[in-house]
Short mmCIF file of C-alpha atoms in Angstrom, two decimals:
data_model
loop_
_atom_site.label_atom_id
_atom_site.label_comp_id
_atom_site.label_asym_id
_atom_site.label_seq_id
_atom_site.Cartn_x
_atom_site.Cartn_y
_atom_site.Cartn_z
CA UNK L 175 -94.96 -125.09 -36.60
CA UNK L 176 -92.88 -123.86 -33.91
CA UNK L 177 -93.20 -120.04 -33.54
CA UNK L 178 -91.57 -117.51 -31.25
CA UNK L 179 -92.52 -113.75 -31.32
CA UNK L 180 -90.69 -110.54 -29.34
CA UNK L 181 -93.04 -108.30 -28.53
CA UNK L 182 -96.61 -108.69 -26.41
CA UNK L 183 -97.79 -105.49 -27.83
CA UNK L 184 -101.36 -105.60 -30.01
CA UNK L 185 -99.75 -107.72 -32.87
CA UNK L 186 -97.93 -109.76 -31.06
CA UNK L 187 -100.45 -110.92 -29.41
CA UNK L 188 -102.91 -110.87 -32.32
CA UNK L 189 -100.27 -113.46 -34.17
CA UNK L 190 -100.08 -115.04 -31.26
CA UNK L 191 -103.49 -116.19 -30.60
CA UNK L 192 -103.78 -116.66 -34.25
CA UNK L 193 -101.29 -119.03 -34.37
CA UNK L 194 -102.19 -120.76 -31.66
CA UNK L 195 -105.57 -121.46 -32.71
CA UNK L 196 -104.23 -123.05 -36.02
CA UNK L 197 -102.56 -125.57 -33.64
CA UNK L 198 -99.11 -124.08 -34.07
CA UNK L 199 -96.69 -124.14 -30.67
CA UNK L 200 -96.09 -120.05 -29.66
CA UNK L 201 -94.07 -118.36 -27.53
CA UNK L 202 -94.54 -115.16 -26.81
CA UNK L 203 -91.74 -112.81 -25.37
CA UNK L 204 -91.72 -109.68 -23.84
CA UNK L 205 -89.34 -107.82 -21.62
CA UNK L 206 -92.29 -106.03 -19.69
CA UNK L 207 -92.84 -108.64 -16.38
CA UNK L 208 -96.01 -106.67 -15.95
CA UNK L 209 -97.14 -106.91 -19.76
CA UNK L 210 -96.54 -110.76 -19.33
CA UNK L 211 -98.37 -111.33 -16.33
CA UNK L 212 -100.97 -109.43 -17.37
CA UNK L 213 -101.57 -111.81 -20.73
CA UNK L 214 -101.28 -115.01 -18.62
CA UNK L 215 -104.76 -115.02 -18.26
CA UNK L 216 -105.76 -113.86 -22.01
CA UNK L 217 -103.46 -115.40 -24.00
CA UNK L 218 -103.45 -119.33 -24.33
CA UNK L 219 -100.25 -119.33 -25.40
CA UNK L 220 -96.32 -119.89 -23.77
CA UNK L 221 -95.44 -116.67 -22.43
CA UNK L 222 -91.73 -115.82 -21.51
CA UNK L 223 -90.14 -112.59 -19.78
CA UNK L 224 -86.87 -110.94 -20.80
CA UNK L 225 -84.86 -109.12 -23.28
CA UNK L 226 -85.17 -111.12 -26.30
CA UNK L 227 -82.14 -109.29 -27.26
CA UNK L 228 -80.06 -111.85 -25.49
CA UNK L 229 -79.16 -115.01 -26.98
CA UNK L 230 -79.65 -117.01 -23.34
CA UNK L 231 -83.03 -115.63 -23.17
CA UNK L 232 -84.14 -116.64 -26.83
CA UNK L 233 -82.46 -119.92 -26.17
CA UNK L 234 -84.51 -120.30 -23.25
CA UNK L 235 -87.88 -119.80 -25.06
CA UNK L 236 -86.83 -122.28 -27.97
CA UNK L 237 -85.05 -120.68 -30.97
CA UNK L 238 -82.74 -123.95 -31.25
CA UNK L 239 -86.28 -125.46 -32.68
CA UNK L 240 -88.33 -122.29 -33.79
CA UNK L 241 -89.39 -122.79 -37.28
CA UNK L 242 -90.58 -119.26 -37.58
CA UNK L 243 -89.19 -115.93 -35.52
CA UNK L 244 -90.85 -113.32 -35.50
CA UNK L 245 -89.45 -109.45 -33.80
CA UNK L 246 -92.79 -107.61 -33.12
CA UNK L 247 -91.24 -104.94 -30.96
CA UNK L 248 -91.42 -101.23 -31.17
CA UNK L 249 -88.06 -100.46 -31.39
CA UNK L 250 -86.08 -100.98 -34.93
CA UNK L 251 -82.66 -102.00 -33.07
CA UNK L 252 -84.49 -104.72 -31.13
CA UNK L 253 -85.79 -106.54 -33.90
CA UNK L 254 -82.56 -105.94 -36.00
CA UNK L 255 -80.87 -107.83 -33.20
CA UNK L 256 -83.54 -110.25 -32.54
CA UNK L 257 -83.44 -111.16 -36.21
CA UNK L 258 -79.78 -111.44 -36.69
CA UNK L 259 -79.60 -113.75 -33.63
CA UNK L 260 -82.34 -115.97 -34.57
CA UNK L 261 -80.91 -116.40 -38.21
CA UNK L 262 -76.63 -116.37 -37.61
CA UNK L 263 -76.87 -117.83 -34.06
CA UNK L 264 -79.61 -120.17 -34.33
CA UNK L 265 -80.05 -121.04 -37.59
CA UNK L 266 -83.82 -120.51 -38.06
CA UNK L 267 -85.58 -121.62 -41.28
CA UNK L 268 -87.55 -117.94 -41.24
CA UNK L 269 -87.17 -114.72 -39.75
CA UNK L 270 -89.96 -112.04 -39.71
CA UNK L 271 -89.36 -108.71 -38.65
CA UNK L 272 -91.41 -105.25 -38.68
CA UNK L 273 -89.63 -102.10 -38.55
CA UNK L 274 -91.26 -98.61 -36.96
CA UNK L 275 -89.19 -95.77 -38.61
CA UNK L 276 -89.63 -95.80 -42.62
CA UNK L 277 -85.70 -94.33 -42.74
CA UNK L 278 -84.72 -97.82 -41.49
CA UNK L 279 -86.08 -99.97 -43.89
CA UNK L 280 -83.02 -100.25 -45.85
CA UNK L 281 -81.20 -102.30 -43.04
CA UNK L 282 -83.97 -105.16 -42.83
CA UNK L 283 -83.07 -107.48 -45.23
CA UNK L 284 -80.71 -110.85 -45.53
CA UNK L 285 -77.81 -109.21 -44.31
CA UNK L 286 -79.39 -108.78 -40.37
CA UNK L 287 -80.92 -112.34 -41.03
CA UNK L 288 -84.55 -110.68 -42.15
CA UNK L 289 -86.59 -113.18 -44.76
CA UNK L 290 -89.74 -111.27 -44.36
CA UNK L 291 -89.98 -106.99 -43.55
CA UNK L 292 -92.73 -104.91 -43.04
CA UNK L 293 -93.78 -101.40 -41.98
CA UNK L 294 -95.04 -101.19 -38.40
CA UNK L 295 -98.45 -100.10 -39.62
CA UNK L 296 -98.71 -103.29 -42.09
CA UNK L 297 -99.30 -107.16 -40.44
CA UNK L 298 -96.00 -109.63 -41.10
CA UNK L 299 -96.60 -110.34 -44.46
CA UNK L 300 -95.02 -113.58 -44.20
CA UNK L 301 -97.85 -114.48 -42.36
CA UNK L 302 -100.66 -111.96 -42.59
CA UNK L 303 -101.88 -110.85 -46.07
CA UNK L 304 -102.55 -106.54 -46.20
CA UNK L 305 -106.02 -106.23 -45.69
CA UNK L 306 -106.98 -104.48 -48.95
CA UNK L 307 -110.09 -102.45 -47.12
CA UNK L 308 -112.32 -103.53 -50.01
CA UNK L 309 -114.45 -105.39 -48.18
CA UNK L 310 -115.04 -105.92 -44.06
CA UNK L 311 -113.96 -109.40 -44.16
CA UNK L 312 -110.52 -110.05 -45.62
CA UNK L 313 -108.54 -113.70 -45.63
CA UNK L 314 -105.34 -112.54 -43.46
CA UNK L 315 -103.59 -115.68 -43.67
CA UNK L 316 -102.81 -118.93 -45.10
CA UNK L 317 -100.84 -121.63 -43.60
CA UNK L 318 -100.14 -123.54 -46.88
CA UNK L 319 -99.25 -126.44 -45.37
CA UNK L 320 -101.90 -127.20 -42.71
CA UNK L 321 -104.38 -125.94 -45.47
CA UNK L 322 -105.74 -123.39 -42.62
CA UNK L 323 -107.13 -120.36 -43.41
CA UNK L 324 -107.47 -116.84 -40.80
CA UNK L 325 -110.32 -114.56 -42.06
CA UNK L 326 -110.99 -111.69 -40.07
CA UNK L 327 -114.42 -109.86 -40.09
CA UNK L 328 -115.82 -106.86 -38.59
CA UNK L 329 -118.99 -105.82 -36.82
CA UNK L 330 -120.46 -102.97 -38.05
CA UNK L 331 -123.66 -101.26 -36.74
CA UNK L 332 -125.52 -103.08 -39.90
CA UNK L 333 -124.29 -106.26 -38.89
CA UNK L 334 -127.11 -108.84 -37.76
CA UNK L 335 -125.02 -109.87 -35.72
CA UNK L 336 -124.64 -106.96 -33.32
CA UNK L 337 -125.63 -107.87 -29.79
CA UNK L 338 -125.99 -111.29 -30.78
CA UNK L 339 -124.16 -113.80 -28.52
CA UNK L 340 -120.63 -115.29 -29.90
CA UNK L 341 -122.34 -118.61 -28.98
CA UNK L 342 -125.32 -117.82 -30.97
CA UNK L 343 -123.40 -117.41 -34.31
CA UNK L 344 -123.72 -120.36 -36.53
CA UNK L 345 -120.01 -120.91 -37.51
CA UNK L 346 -119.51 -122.76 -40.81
CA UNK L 347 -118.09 -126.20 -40.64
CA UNK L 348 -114.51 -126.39 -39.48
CA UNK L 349 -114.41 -122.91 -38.09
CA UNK L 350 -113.54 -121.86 -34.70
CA UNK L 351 -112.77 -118.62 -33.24
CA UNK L 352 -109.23 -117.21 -32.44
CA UNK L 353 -109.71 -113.70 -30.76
CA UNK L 354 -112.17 -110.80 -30.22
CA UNK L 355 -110.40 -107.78 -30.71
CA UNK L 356 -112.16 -105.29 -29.14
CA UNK L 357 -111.15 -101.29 -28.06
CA UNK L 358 -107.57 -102.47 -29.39
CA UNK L 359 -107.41 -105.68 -27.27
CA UNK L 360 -107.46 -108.64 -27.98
CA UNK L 361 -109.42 -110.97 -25.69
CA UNK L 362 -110.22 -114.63 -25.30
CA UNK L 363 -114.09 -115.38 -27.53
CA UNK L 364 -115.83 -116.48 -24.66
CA UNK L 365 -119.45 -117.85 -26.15
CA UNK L 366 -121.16 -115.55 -23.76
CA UNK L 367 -119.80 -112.23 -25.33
CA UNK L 368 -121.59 -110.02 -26.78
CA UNK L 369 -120.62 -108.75 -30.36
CA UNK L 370 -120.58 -104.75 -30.35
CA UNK L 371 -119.79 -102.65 -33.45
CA UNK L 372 -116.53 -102.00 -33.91
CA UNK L 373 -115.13 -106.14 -32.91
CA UNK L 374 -113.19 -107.29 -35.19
CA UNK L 375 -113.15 -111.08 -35.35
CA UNK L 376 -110.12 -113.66 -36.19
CA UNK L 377 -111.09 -117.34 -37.40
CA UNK L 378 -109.28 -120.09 -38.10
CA UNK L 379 -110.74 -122.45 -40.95
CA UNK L 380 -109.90 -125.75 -42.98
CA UNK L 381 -112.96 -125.24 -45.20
CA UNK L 382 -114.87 -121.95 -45.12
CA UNK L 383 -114.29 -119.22 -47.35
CA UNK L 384 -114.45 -114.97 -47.20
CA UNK L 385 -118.02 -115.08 -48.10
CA UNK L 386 -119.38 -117.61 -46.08
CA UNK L 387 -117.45 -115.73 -43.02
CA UNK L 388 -119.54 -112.92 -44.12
CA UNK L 389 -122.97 -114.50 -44.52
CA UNK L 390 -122.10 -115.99 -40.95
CA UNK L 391 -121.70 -112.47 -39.27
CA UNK L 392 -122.72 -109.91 -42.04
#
């Protein structure tokens, strides 16, 4: 799947790496040079400055052959525009887009080219179940037709797991880690890291399930 998302901010990028790490092409857009060049390092996925506001830039990153759009940004009229443009302009199959102010929900629908809209507070549902807070490891998302599930778990201070090594964790089969999210950042899972309470963990899996995510790191 081909994905583009405007807007590098925290779930941007969390999609992003997310994505990526089911094996799905993403480009991620922001019009911040310094944002960008700051993520070159942290996020391994295509990263492209500008406005995504204009269709020449969203050409540029690849919304003739996006499968998927997604506007991530913190301002309503961005992603109204990004949105429209991606669905009238370039015809693509879906169109994801959050909005920040509650009083503008009522404009993101089919009419601005919106499949899919959320509240900024909420993940793209499209792509990202709610996390129902029942439990510290939720299934987040499902890519249906790869068969790939993203569970994320937390580290509590009753996790036996805590100071343990990422390396040292005995994944279940099939499993690899996306991101570390960690202070509100998400950061490359290098096997050396320590887990801390308070990480919250993304994994991509063909075959394990909630619970065995949470016998892993519980």
């Amino acid at each position: 799947m081909n994905v583009l998302i405007a807007g590098a901010g925290r779930l941007g990028t969390q999609i992003a790496q997310v994505l990526s790490a089911a094996r799905n092409e993403v480009t991620l857009i922001d019009i911040d040079d310094d944002r960008v060049a700051e993520l070159r390092n942290r996020v391994p996925v295509r990263l492209v400055a500008g406005d995504a506001c204009e269709p020449a830039l969203l050409e540029h990153a690849g919304a003739l052959t996006a499968d998927l759009v997604i506007a991530a940004t913190g301002e309503d009229e961005d992603n109204l525009v990004i949105s429209l443009l991606a669905k009238r302009q370039f015809s693509v199959p879906r169109v994801a887009a959050r909005f920040n102010d509650a009083d503008n929900a009522w404009l993101f629908d089919e009419r601005w080219g919106v499949d899919v809209a959320v509240p900024a507070a909420t993940p793209l549902i499209s792509l990202i179940e709610e996390a129902t807070g029942a439990t510290d490891t939720v299934a987040l998302l499902r890519l249906s037709k790869a068969g790939v599930d993203v569970i994320e778990t937390a580290i509590t201070p009753r996790s036996r797991t805590a100071g343990l090594a990422l390396g040292d964790v005995r994944l279940p089969e099939g499993t690899v880690v996306a991101t570390i999210v960690r202070d509100g950042q998400p950061t490359v899972p290098d096997p050396a890291v320590r887990l801390r309470p308070g990480d919250e963990i993304l994994l991509v899996s063909h075959t394990a399930t909630e619970q065995e995510i949470h016998a892993a790191f519980q």
